[in-house]
XYZ file of C-alpha atoms in Angstrom:
684
model
C 141.161 -44.814 -30.323
C 140.302 -45.892 -26.789
C 143.147 -45.693 -24.395
C 144.094 -47.179 -21.058
C 146.019 -45.537 -18.238
C 149.818 -45.475 -18.243
C 151.368 -46.096 -14.851
C 154.676 -44.442 -14.038
C 156.849 -44.210 -10.956
C 157.293 -40.832 -9.241
C 161.017 -40.835 -9.888
C 160.550 -41.490 -13.571
C 162.471 -44.730 -13.200
C 161.199 -48.264 -12.938
C 160.363 -49.310 -9.402
C 162.302 -52.118 -7.849
C 160.212 -55.223 -7.241
C 161.968 -55.724 -3.941
C 161.214 -52.241 -2.672
C 159.007 -51.928 0.376
C 157.798 -48.446 -0.595
C 156.494 -48.097 -4.098
C 153.834 -45.682 -5.297
C 152.220 -45.570 -8.725
C 150.262 -42.754 -10.314
C 147.872 -42.661 -13.220
C 148.800 -40.059 -15.810
C 145.733 -40.508 -18.001
C 142.229 -41.752 -17.461
C 140.911 -44.641 -19.537
C 137.912 -44.888 -21.766
C 135.790 -48.000 -21.654
C 137.030 -50.741 -24.030
C 135.246 -53.977 -24.829
C 137.299 -56.616 -26.608
C 135.834 -59.616 -28.449
C 136.638 -63.110 -27.188
C 136.281 -64.974 -30.487
C 138.669 -63.232 -32.884
C 139.233 -65.507 -35.882
C 138.702 -63.393 -39.024
C 140.476 -60.553 -40.798
C 137.396 -58.362 -40.403
C 137.569 -58.585 -36.623
C 141.157 -57.313 -36.643
C 139.965 -53.923 -37.866
C 138.032 -53.321 -34.642
C 140.977 -54.107 -32.347
C 143.289 -51.491 -30.813
C 146.776 -51.329 -32.299
C 148.159 -52.557 -28.982
C 146.546 -55.960 -29.596
C 148.144 -56.351 -33.020
C 151.622 -57.364 -34.132
C 151.569 -56.313 -37.774
C 152.550 -59.886 -38.681
C 150.069 -61.291 -41.241
C 150.662 -64.875 -40.047
C 150.488 -64.162 -36.291
C 148.505 -60.897 -36.049
C 147.411 -61.102 -32.386
C 149.646 -59.929 -29.527
C 149.578 -60.788 -25.829
C 151.943 -59.665 -23.070
C 152.059 -61.849 -19.978
C 152.696 -60.857 -16.364
C 156.483 -60.903 -16.874
C 156.429 -58.723 -19.958
C 156.974 -61.580 -22.445
C 155.275 -61.012 -25.797
C 153.524 -63.858 -27.636
C 152.043 -63.864 -31.129
C 148.903 -65.814 -32.029
C 147.374 -67.065 -35.269
C 143.823 -66.139 -36.246
C 142.795 -69.793 -36.575
C 144.978 -71.828 -34.219
C 142.742 -74.900 -34.522
C 143.812 -75.590 -38.107
C 147.200 -73.885 -37.887
C 148.867 -75.520 -34.871
C 146.336 -77.239 -32.611
C 145.669 -79.899 -35.248
C 149.141 -81.358 -34.614
C 148.430 -81.551 -30.882
C 145.036 -83.184 -31.428
C 146.606 -85.783 -33.726
C 149.297 -86.715 -31.219
C 146.620 -87.043 -28.510
C 144.518 -89.275 -30.760
C 147.461 -91.544 -31.598
C 148.650 -91.593 -27.966
C 145.215 -92.758 -26.816
C 145.270 -95.417 -29.554
C 148.540 -96.738 -28.121
C 147.337 -96.528 -24.511
C 144.015 -98.311 -24.934
C 145.466 -100.835 -27.364
C 147.764 -102.022 -24.567
C 145.355 -101.388 -21.670
C 142.478 -103.440 -23.101
C 144.720 -106.482 -23.753
C 147.059 -106.480 -20.733
C 145.223 -108.998 -18.563
C 144.635 -111.416 -21.430
C 148.284 -111.182 -22.518
C 149.646 -111.793 -19.009
C 147.467 -114.873 -18.490
C 148.503 -116.397 -21.831
C 145.235 -115.983 -23.716
C 147.045 -114.904 -26.892
C 149.993 -117.337 -26.785
C 149.792 -120.431 -24.605
C 153.444 -121.349 -25.195
C 155.077 -117.954 -24.498
C 153.603 -115.724 -21.803
C 154.060 -114.382 -18.270
C 152.183 -117.403 -16.857
C 150.182 -115.293 -14.395
C 146.922 -116.141 -12.702
C 143.957 -113.845 -13.157
C 144.389 -112.165 -9.745
C 148.089 -111.473 -10.324
C 147.426 -110.167 -13.833
C 144.674 -107.886 -12.518
C 147.049 -106.573 -9.859
C 149.599 -105.716 -12.548
C 146.950 -103.853 -14.498
C 145.764 -101.971 -11.388
C 149.285 -100.961 -10.359
C 150.120 -99.856 -13.901
C 146.949 -97.742 -14.078
C 147.592 -96.240 -10.643
C 151.081 -95.156 -11.692
C 149.714 -93.730 -14.940
C 147.214 -91.566 -13.019
C 149.802 -90.434 -10.472
C 152.553 -89.471 -12.906
C 150.613 -86.488 -14.335
C 151.674 -84.564 -11.219
C 155.350 -85.148 -12.066
C 154.835 -84.230 -15.721
C 152.911 -81.125 -14.710
C 155.629 -80.048 -12.277
C 158.247 -80.382 -15.009
C 156.081 -78.434 -17.461
C 155.121 -75.597 -15.116
C 158.409 -75.117 -13.286
C 161.254 -76.281 -15.504
C 160.792 -77.504 -19.087
C 157.512 -76.084 -20.366
C 154.773 -78.106 -22.063
C 156.548 -78.641 -25.384
C 159.707 -80.283 -24.027
C 157.760 -82.272 -21.423
C 155.573 -83.834 -24.123
C 158.465 -84.548 -26.474
C 160.756 -85.807 -23.707
C 158.119 -87.945 -21.987
C 157.136 -89.612 -25.254
C 160.648 -90.259 -26.583
C 162.422 -91.130 -23.313
C 159.723 -93.169 -21.570
C 156.564 -93.853 -23.577
C 157.986 -95.255 -26.825
C 160.795 -97.240 -25.082
C 158.208 -98.704 -22.688
C 155.901 -99.815 -25.505
C 158.868 -101.239 -27.409
C 160.032 -103.236 -24.386
C 156.534 -104.667 -23.849
C 156.332 -105.627 -27.535
C 159.760 -107.305 -27.429
C 158.617 -109.558 -24.582
C 156.101 -111.126 -26.983
C 158.883 -112.463 -29.259
C 160.003 -115.929 -28.090
C 163.727 -115.967 -27.259
C 164.282 -112.273 -28.042
C 165.188 -111.215 -24.487
C 166.353 -114.600 -23.227
C 165.621 -118.303 -23.422
C 162.686 -117.888 -21.029
C 160.044 -115.204 -20.694
C 161.776 -112.099 -19.318
C 159.689 -111.028 -16.317
C 162.129 -108.238 -15.444
C 161.801 -106.617 -18.873
C 158.024 -106.888 -18.605
C 158.015 -105.138 -15.228
C 160.240 -102.336 -16.505
C 158.022 -101.794 -19.523
C 154.611 -102.337 -17.948
C 155.111 -100.875 -14.473
C 157.688 -98.150 -15.112
C 158.431 -96.778 -18.581
C 154.967 -97.058 -20.130
C 152.881 -95.592 -17.250
C 155.484 -92.900 -16.558
C 155.414 -91.899 -20.224
C 151.648 -91.811 -20.570
C 151.210 -90.035 -17.232
C 153.779 -87.330 -17.953
C 152.242 -86.594 -21.357
C 148.584 -86.856 -20.377
C 148.353 -83.837 -18.077
C 150.350 -81.545 -20.353
C 149.114 -82.100 -23.889
C 145.624 -80.627 -23.350
C 147.096 -77.524 -21.678
C 149.574 -77.035 -24.510
C 146.727 -77.106 -27.013
C 144.691 -74.556 -25.051
C 147.681 -72.219 -24.858
C 147.699 -71.892 -28.647
C 144.663 -69.593 -28.312
C 144.984 -65.931 -27.347
C 143.957 -65.915 -23.657
C 141.715 -62.861 -24.102
C 140.798 -62.371 -27.745
C 140.162 -66.099 -28.387
C 139.109 -67.225 -24.912
C 135.624 -68.315 -25.990
C 137.123 -70.666 -28.594
C 138.760 -72.773 -25.874
C 135.389 -74.335 -25.017
C 135.054 -75.872 -28.494
C 138.715 -76.888 -28.406
C 138.165 -79.030 -25.332
C 135.144 -80.690 -26.921
C 137.259 -81.535 -29.991
C 140.092 -82.649 -27.721
C 137.815 -85.067 -25.918
C 136.481 -86.350 -29.230
C 140.053 -87.127 -30.324
C 140.585 -89.058 -27.096
C 137.621 -91.256 -27.928
C 138.523 -91.702 -31.595
C 141.897 -93.014 -30.475
C 140.342 -95.156 -27.748
C 137.811 -96.606 -30.185
C 140.409 -97.393 -32.850
C 142.947 -98.828 -30.408
C 140.284 -100.750 -28.496
C 139.081 -102.469 -31.670
C 142.179 -102.935 -33.858
C 144.762 -104.146 -31.323
C 142.531 -106.777 -29.612
C 141.380 -108.122 -32.977
C 144.930 -108.437 -34.335
C 146.105 -109.924 -31.018
C 143.817 -112.913 -31.541
C 145.970 -113.850 -34.532
C 149.447 -112.476 -33.661
C 150.211 -110.746 -30.359
C 153.638 -109.549 -31.548
C 152.174 -107.722 -34.539
C 149.389 -106.338 -32.362
C 151.816 -104.888 -29.799
C 154.126 -103.313 -32.352
C 151.180 -101.383 -33.847
C 151.006 -98.988 -30.831
C 154.786 -98.491 -31.068
C 154.553 -97.420 -34.713
C 151.422 -95.327 -34.150
C 152.919 -93.353 -31.255
C 156.197 -92.867 -33.132
C 154.192 -91.379 -36.012
C 152.357 -89.125 -33.552
C 155.593 -87.796 -32.044
C 157.003 -87.180 -35.536
C 153.930 -85.131 -36.507
C 154.101 -83.263 -33.192
C 157.715 -82.265 -33.875
C 156.740 -81.300 -37.422
C 154.498 -78.557 -36.047
C 157.237 -77.069 -33.840
C 157.625 -73.754 -35.760
C 153.892 -73.068 -35.418
C 153.485 -73.512 -31.668
C 153.140 -70.755 -29.078
C 155.594 -71.885 -26.392
C 155.344 -69.970 -23.128
C 158.166 -69.866 -20.624
C 157.620 -71.998 -17.505
C 156.674 -69.773 -14.595
C 156.043 -72.215 -11.777
C 156.252 -71.699 -8.038
C 156.632 -74.065 -5.124
C 153.771 -72.576 -3.052
C 151.147 -73.740 -5.481
C 148.759 -75.296 -2.983
C 148.827 -72.320 -0.619
C 146.216 -69.590 -1.166
C 147.710 -66.181 -1.777
C 146.062 -64.805 1.325
C 148.181 -67.166 3.439
C 151.515 -66.435 1.789
C 154.074 -64.064 3.197
C 153.470 -60.469 2.202
C 155.449 -57.298 2.397
C 154.090 -54.908 5.064
C 153.906 -52.252 2.330
C 152.136 -54.426 -0.233
C 149.083 -52.170 0.022
C 150.996 -49.570 -1.993
C 151.024 -51.873 -5.022
C 148.095 -54.162 -4.308
C 147.534 -57.362 -6.224
C 144.151 -58.541 -7.446
C 142.006 -60.060 -4.743
C 141.734 -63.430 -6.510
C 142.748 -66.178 -4.134
C 144.060 -68.666 -6.691
C 145.507 -72.011 -5.654
C 145.490 -75.556 -6.904
C 143.328 -76.412 -3.916
C 140.605 -74.333 -5.569
C 140.973 -76.355 -8.773
C 140.783 -79.546 -6.718
C 137.556 -78.403 -5.060
C 135.989 -77.645 -8.440
C 137.154 -80.960 -9.932
C 135.590 -82.829 -7.004
C 132.189 -81.794 -8.378
C 132.520 -84.281 -11.275
C 133.335 -87.305 -9.085
C 129.668 -88.482 -8.888
C 129.528 -88.664 -12.686
C 132.913 -90.377 -12.927
C 131.815 -93.015 -10.418
C 129.024 -93.864 -12.862
C 131.536 -93.725 -15.730
C 133.821 -96.225 -13.951
C 131.114 -98.894 -14.086
C 131.702 -99.423 -17.811
C 134.841 -101.469 -17.139
C 133.513 -103.159 -14.001
C 129.861 -103.692 -13.067
C 128.523 -103.304 -16.605
C 130.919 -106.089 -17.651
C 129.781 -108.299 -14.762
C 126.198 -107.741 -15.870
C 126.956 -108.280 -19.551
C 128.795 -111.577 -19.072
C 125.516 -113.373 -18.301
C 123.748 -111.809 -21.304
C 123.439 -113.179 -24.809
C 126.022 -111.940 -27.353
C 124.812 -109.619 -30.103
C 125.025 -111.310 -33.521
C 126.819 -114.139 -31.780
C 130.145 -112.232 -31.555
C 129.686 -108.876 -29.811
C 130.141 -109.420 -26.089
C 130.049 -107.147 -23.041
C 133.683 -106.044 -23.453
C 133.060 -104.956 -27.041
C 130.007 -102.961 -25.960
C 132.415 -100.476 -24.333
C 133.004 -99.056 -27.793
C 129.394 -97.825 -27.845
C 130.560 -95.190 -25.376
C 133.293 -93.970 -27.727
C 130.850 -93.798 -30.636
C 128.403 -91.828 -28.486
C 131.137 -89.389 -27.473
C 132.014 -88.758 -31.121
C 128.397 -88.179 -32.146
C 127.378 -86.043 -29.178
C 130.731 -84.272 -29.190
C 130.083 -83.066 -32.725
C 126.468 -82.106 -32.041
C 127.210 -80.288 -28.790
C 130.502 -78.658 -29.781
C 129.556 -77.601 -33.296
C 125.817 -77.052 -33.035
C 124.532 -76.616 -29.478
C 127.257 -74.345 -28.052
C 127.451 -72.055 -31.145
C 123.650 -71.752 -31.195
C 123.568 -70.806 -27.526
C 126.393 -68.320 -28.108
C 124.381 -66.586 -30.839
C 121.567 -66.188 -28.324
C 124.027 -64.793 -25.754
C 123.515 -67.868 -23.576
C 126.419 -69.601 -21.888
C 125.890 -72.673 -19.758
C 127.424 -72.318 -16.324
C 130.184 -74.813 -15.602
C 128.266 -76.328 -12.696
C 125.211 -76.704 -14.932
C 127.348 -78.717 -17.350
C 128.462 -80.850 -14.417
C 124.820 -81.253 -13.382
C 123.743 -82.297 -16.890
C 126.582 -84.818 -17.023
C 125.646 -86.224 -13.607
C 121.985 -86.411 -14.667
C 122.928 -88.382 -17.783
C 125.082 -90.638 -15.598
C 122.095 -91.179 -13.298
C 119.944 -92.078 -16.314
C 122.610 -94.552 -17.458
C 122.515 -96.270 -14.066
C 118.700 -96.181 -14.116
C 118.805 -97.947 -17.488
C 121.151 -100.560 -15.990
C 118.521 -101.072 -13.274
C 115.951 -101.662 -16.011
C 118.271 -104.255 -17.578
C 118.621 -105.861 -14.139
C 114.848 -106.165 -13.944
C 114.686 -107.788 -17.385
C 117.484 -110.248 -16.527
C 115.768 -111.373 -13.325
C 112.236 -111.448 -14.771
C 113.298 -113.327 -17.934
C 115.234 -115.865 -15.891
C 112.262 -116.360 -13.558
C 109.873 -116.841 -16.483
C 111.874 -118.995 -18.889
C 115.494 -119.221 -17.734
C 116.628 -117.505 -20.952
C 119.226 -114.755 -21.374
C 118.625 -111.130 -22.313
C 120.512 -109.792 -25.346
C 123.555 -107.649 -24.497
C 122.270 -104.985 -26.911
C 120.032 -103.829 -24.062
C 123.146 -102.375 -22.426
C 123.809 -100.007 -25.329
C 121.659 -97.199 -23.924
C 123.713 -97.044 -20.709
C 126.913 -96.580 -22.718
C 125.280 -93.950 -24.938
C 124.069 -91.932 -21.948
C 127.498 -92.130 -20.299
C 129.093 -90.927 -23.559
C 126.745 -87.940 -23.762
C 127.439 -87.125 -20.126
C 131.193 -87.124 -20.762
C 130.854 -84.261 -23.238
C 129.206 -82.070 -20.633
C 130.979 -83.130 -17.441
C 134.468 -84.317 -18.369
C 135.221 -81.869 -21.199
C 133.957 -79.019 -18.984
C 136.225 -80.269 -16.189
C 139.207 -80.115 -18.557
C 138.217 -76.582 -19.552
C 137.717 -75.197 -16.048
C 140.963 -76.785 -14.833
C 142.736 -74.723 -17.495
C 140.823 -71.444 -17.314
C 140.441 -71.214 -13.516
C 143.989 -72.230 -12.611
C 146.844 -69.803 -11.945
C 149.058 -69.118 -14.996
C 152.080 -70.691 -13.319
C 150.293 -74.003 -12.674
C 148.237 -74.913 -15.741
C 149.727 -78.391 -16.140
C 149.547 -79.136 -12.412
C 145.898 -78.101 -12.471
C 145.348 -80.523 -15.350
C 147.022 -83.294 -13.330
C 144.760 -82.487 -10.384
C 141.737 -82.699 -12.663
C 142.889 -86.042 -14.091
C 143.275 -87.414 -10.583
C 139.650 -86.449 -9.873
C 138.522 -88.014 -13.160
C 140.404 -91.303 -13.001
C 141.962 -91.669 -9.563
C 139.503 -90.712 -6.825
C 136.393 -92.222 -8.519
C 138.101 -95.613 -8.803
C 139.213 -95.419 -5.169
C 135.608 -94.621 -4.236
C 134.411 -97.614 -6.262
C 136.861 -99.927 -4.468
C 135.497 -98.707 -1.126
C 131.906 -99.201 -2.307
C 132.714 -102.722 -3.482
C 134.070 -103.579 -0.043
C 131.020 -102.135 1.699
C 128.563 -103.807 -0.675
C 130.427 -107.109 -1.152
C 127.481 -109.166 0.143
C 125.332 -107.962 -2.759
C 127.702 -109.676 -5.209
C 127.394 -113.133 -3.605
C 125.332 -115.975 -5.031
C 123.256 -118.424 -2.994
C 126.403 -120.400 -2.158
C 128.004 -117.338 -0.584
C 130.720 -116.955 -3.244
C 131.340 -114.058 -5.635
C 131.269 -116.218 -8.745
C 128.668 -114.626 -11.034
C 129.769 -115.964 -14.416
C 126.591 -118.015 -14.929
C 123.072 -116.676 -15.280
C 121.604 -118.658 -12.378
C 124.376 -117.385 -10.072
C 123.830 -113.794 -11.173
C 120.081 -114.142 -10.654
C 120.745 -115.174 -7.046
C 122.790 -112.028 -6.321
C 121.545 -108.557 -5.419
C 123.615 -106.454 -7.819
C 120.539 -104.308 -8.435
C 120.979 -102.845 -4.936
C 124.463 -101.692 -5.915
C 123.086 -100.034 -9.056
C 120.458 -98.271 -6.957
C 123.198 -96.947 -4.657
C 125.102 -95.649 -7.700
C 121.899 -93.970 -8.904
C 121.638 -92.099 -5.589
C 125.293 -91.028 -5.839
C 124.703 -89.604 -9.336
C 121.557 -87.795 -8.190
C 123.563 -86.296 -5.341
C 125.981 -84.934 -7.965
C 123.076 -83.290 -9.790
C 121.772 -81.746 -6.566
C 125.136 -80.299 -5.485
C 125.918 -78.800 -8.893
C 122.507 -77.118 -9.083
C 122.936 -75.332 -5.755
C 123.033 -71.550 -6.410
C 125.855 -71.094 -3.912
C 128.025 -73.671 -5.719
C 127.191 -72.148 -9.092
C 128.050 -68.633 -7.911
C 131.278 -69.786 -6.253
C 132.585 -71.486 -9.404
C 131.428 -68.569 -11.565
C 133.293 -66.137 -9.305
C 136.482 -68.180 -9.592
C 136.188 -68.209 -13.383
C 135.438 -64.482 -13.593
C 138.369 -63.578 -11.372
C 140.637 -65.860 -13.390
C 139.507 -64.115 -16.574
C 140.042 -60.719 -14.945
C 143.534 -61.669 -13.834
C 144.316 -62.799 -17.363
C 143.221 -59.437 -18.778
C 145.378 -57.264 -16.533
C 148.691 -57.749 -18.382
C 147.308 -56.325 -21.645
C 149.641 -53.772 -23.180
C 148.201 -50.260 -23.223
C 148.884 -47.451 -25.664
C 151.214 -44.497 -25.206
C 149.394 -41.248 -24.631
C 150.829 -37.747 -24.244
C 151.462 -36.727 -20.638
C 152.709 -33.727 -18.765
C 156.456 -33.277 -18.278
C 157.582 -34.762 -14.975
C 159.059 -32.303 -12.486
C 161.649 -33.682 -10.145
C 162.093 -32.404 -6.586
C 164.643 -29.844 -7.699
C 162.229 -28.444 -10.246
C 164.065 -29.782 -13.276
C 161.874 -30.990 -16.081
C 162.688 -34.246 -17.810
C 163.005 -33.849 -21.553
C 160.257 -35.231 -23.750
C 162.730 -37.582 -25.392
C 163.963 -38.897 -22.055
C 160.392 -39.178 -20.856
C 159.465 -41.387 -23.798
C 162.634 -43.373 -23.339
C 161.578 -44.225 -19.804
C 157.904 -44.841 -20.535
C 156.953 -47.799 -18.372
C 154.862 -49.532 -20.998
C 157.702 -49.593 -23.531
C 160.051 -51.635 -21.369
C 158.680 -54.714 -19.610
C 161.269 -54.588 -16.846
C 160.180 -51.052 -15.945
C 156.573 -51.907 -15.206
C 156.747 -55.374 -13.761
C 154.617 -54.468 -10.771
C 152.066 -52.782 -13.002
C 151.671 -55.905 -15.104
C 151.591 -58.099 -12.038
C 149.066 -56.129 -10.030
C 146.610 -54.964 -12.663
C 145.545 -51.968 -14.687
C 144.063 -49.845 -11.893
C 146.487 -48.387 -9.323
C 145.175 -48.062 -5.819
C 146.661 -44.631 -4.971
C 146.315 -41.554 -7.179
C 147.350 -37.884 -7.416
C 146.137 -34.979 -9.513
C 148.777 -32.375 -10.040
C 152.291 -33.372 -9.068
C 154.293 -36.122 -7.417
C 153.195 -34.983 -3.972
C 150.635 -36.663 -1.764
C 147.849 -35.111 -3.848
C 144.390 -36.585 -3.474
C 145.505 -39.087 -0.839
C 146.814 -36.129 1.239
C 143.395 -34.473 1.044
C 141.721 -37.714 2.105
C 144.013 -37.977 5.151
C 143.598 -34.302 6.076
C 139.818 -34.191 5.763
C 139.138 -37.817 6.772
C 136.881 -38.165 3.751
C 137.060 -38.138 -0.049
C 136.501 -34.893 -1.987
C 132.861 -34.170 -2.646
C 133.298 -33.715 -6.389
C 130.656 -35.808 -8.054
C 132.016 -38.087 -10.760
C 130.525 -37.991 -14.223
C 131.328 -41.488 -15.454
C 132.851 -44.668 -14.167
C 134.908 -47.451 -15.622
C 134.757 -51.093 -14.492
C 138.179 -52.678 -14.015
C 138.713 -56.436 -14.168
C 139.601 -56.770 -10.486
C 136.368 -55.118 -9.386
C 137.972 -51.668 -9.043
C 135.970 -48.651 -10.222
C 137.827 -45.513 -11.322
C 136.089 -42.270 -12.219
C 136.513 -40.155 -15.292
C 136.124 -36.442 -14.583
C 135.759 -34.777 -11.213
C 137.526 -37.122 -8.820
C 140.107 -39.794 -9.402
C 139.384 -41.493 -6.087
C 138.872 -45.223 -6.601
C 135.765 -46.884 -5.284
C 136.604 -50.316 -3.938
C 134.025 -53.034 -4.534
C 135.391 -55.944 -2.534
C 136.618 -56.375 1.062
C 140.228 -57.260 0.271
C 140.749 -54.200 -1.937
C 138.981 -52.049 0.670
C 141.293 -53.364 3.371
C 144.322 -52.499 1.240
C 143.115 -48.926 0.773
C 142.406 -48.638 4.504
C 145.929 -49.768 5.319
C 147.277 -47.145 2.928
C 145.281 -44.435 4.671
C 146.423 -45.611 8.089
C 150.055 -45.565 7.010
C 149.772 -41.988 5.713
C 148.000 -40.815 8.855
C 150.717 -42.406 10.959
C 153.388 -40.600 8.944
C 151.593 -37.272 9.524
C 150.888 -37.886 13.206
C 151.884 -34.960 15.429
C 152.426 -32.591 12.508
C 150.589 -29.389 11.622
C 148.216 -30.409 8.855
C 147.841 -26.758 7.763
C 151.561 -26.452 7.011
C 151.791 -26.007 3.196
C 155.235 -27.679 3.173
C 153.598 -30.951 4.158
C 152.111 -31.197 0.681
C 155.521 -32.509 -0.384
C 155.093 -35.523 1.887
C 155.566 -38.883 0.170
C 155.448 -42.372 1.576
């Protein structure tokens, strides 16, 4: 069986994490091990090292995190535990869009003329905007709770039961005449619509996708996460489609019944989520408060070079920079609820009943169809051919599809203007369908990939916060950009009278909305250009590779026989005591090893003296023994098997750490006789 190196402390005891002087030594050299990333069958278990297995037939896969916590994973988490998480996401989106699509109409009294909030259209729109803004800001709070205090499971359950369901219930109760007072209770509406409901949806939204991804083994099932996020996004759109159709239709007959449907649906979702509790992998929260600061800028111990960490410079700012790459596509996506509606209002209804607002559901249908084709056919086919689309290429494809959607809207603009000029007749709203279909296809590439990279490229202690950052780039910043563009391009939305009323065909024909669509087309093309730049592609790929490498370092390694350890006095530790203190058997005794990776920076060959590092300091160069074989470590460190155990450093930060180690040893030996044999006992 292939083995990996065991790292022990010179004293035989576990090193203190607060120690300024800590040296590790490798007692055995590793053989090269390649682990699969798609383990899902019993046959694949036979090829895995024993250290990756638990012996549990239900949860056979084992993973040890950076703190020494062990977690067990199922072979098929999608059907075992993730299904509960996907269902709760589907039902939560049903509840969200059922309320979101009908808010403005409810507040203005469209569903009940005798009992309503009696708001004007501008005031109702402001309520909707504020509610949405809160919903897209609250993911940061939910993520902070999940990463630092409660964990994903309790954040989801608590957010849904303490805020989400009570908020929906309060909104529904305001629809019952006389229930909360003799007149319409504006205060109850504000509490439900502007506080409880958006806080609940925001706190759940950023956490639920991360919790689902964490059900997969981070190494042995890492390639399955891609398909998970495609399925996750499909569930979002199934819920959005169902809620966006059922609730508005029922509301036309009874708004009270319509608004209690989301309450019951979400309650069912939370019940099913709790039902799957015994099956979930629940990791301990491991958050920090320096999440936005790159590691290179954080305070370090002056002796950190003795136990160097991987060179990966993780921070949430990195996740933010990556998520910014999808903003051009999401600007195009945002037009579905705004400019596409403005365009569709002056078009003829399909079959006399399907208007521009209903056409939004074409996007959800497209997401479901393309989600299945891409997630279950395209990606697996590419995987069989050993082809994996780069993340930035997915972003580029999504932006290209967004650009095509805007180009199609420009074509519709041409038809509207030309038809009106020829005969004064309207164009059928069915012509808009292609724009929605192209946007839906683009979502599968761009948005689902953004969800995935926010999870895989984020630091382990900030998965939920990374998800919140990604959501802000998907729903927050693009809408802010659209508001700015509207202000800049306001003149293009004016009719011949100089007003922004475009509800009639002749008024729309007098405007220059086509110029705005052309500007959006250029923005989407810019997104394609940026994501196809080799430098951007390589930068994102490097971040992902280093994140994967950092995830691999905590893997447990097997026990291998080693030489008895001689203390300074010459006493030999017993074999039994040696095994008792083996670092890999007790998590607390190898915390630094797990934290800083599988390849120690400083080595020795015969005893706990300065060894090979001493020779390097004395001769000012490495031994000339030619190595026979090398091993590639995840952090970019190369260690040799046979001949020399001197590491070859492949990146500047690791090289700098080794240089500092050499300088420290030379300083300790300064002024001493380097030929004195007693100096071979020198330790740092």
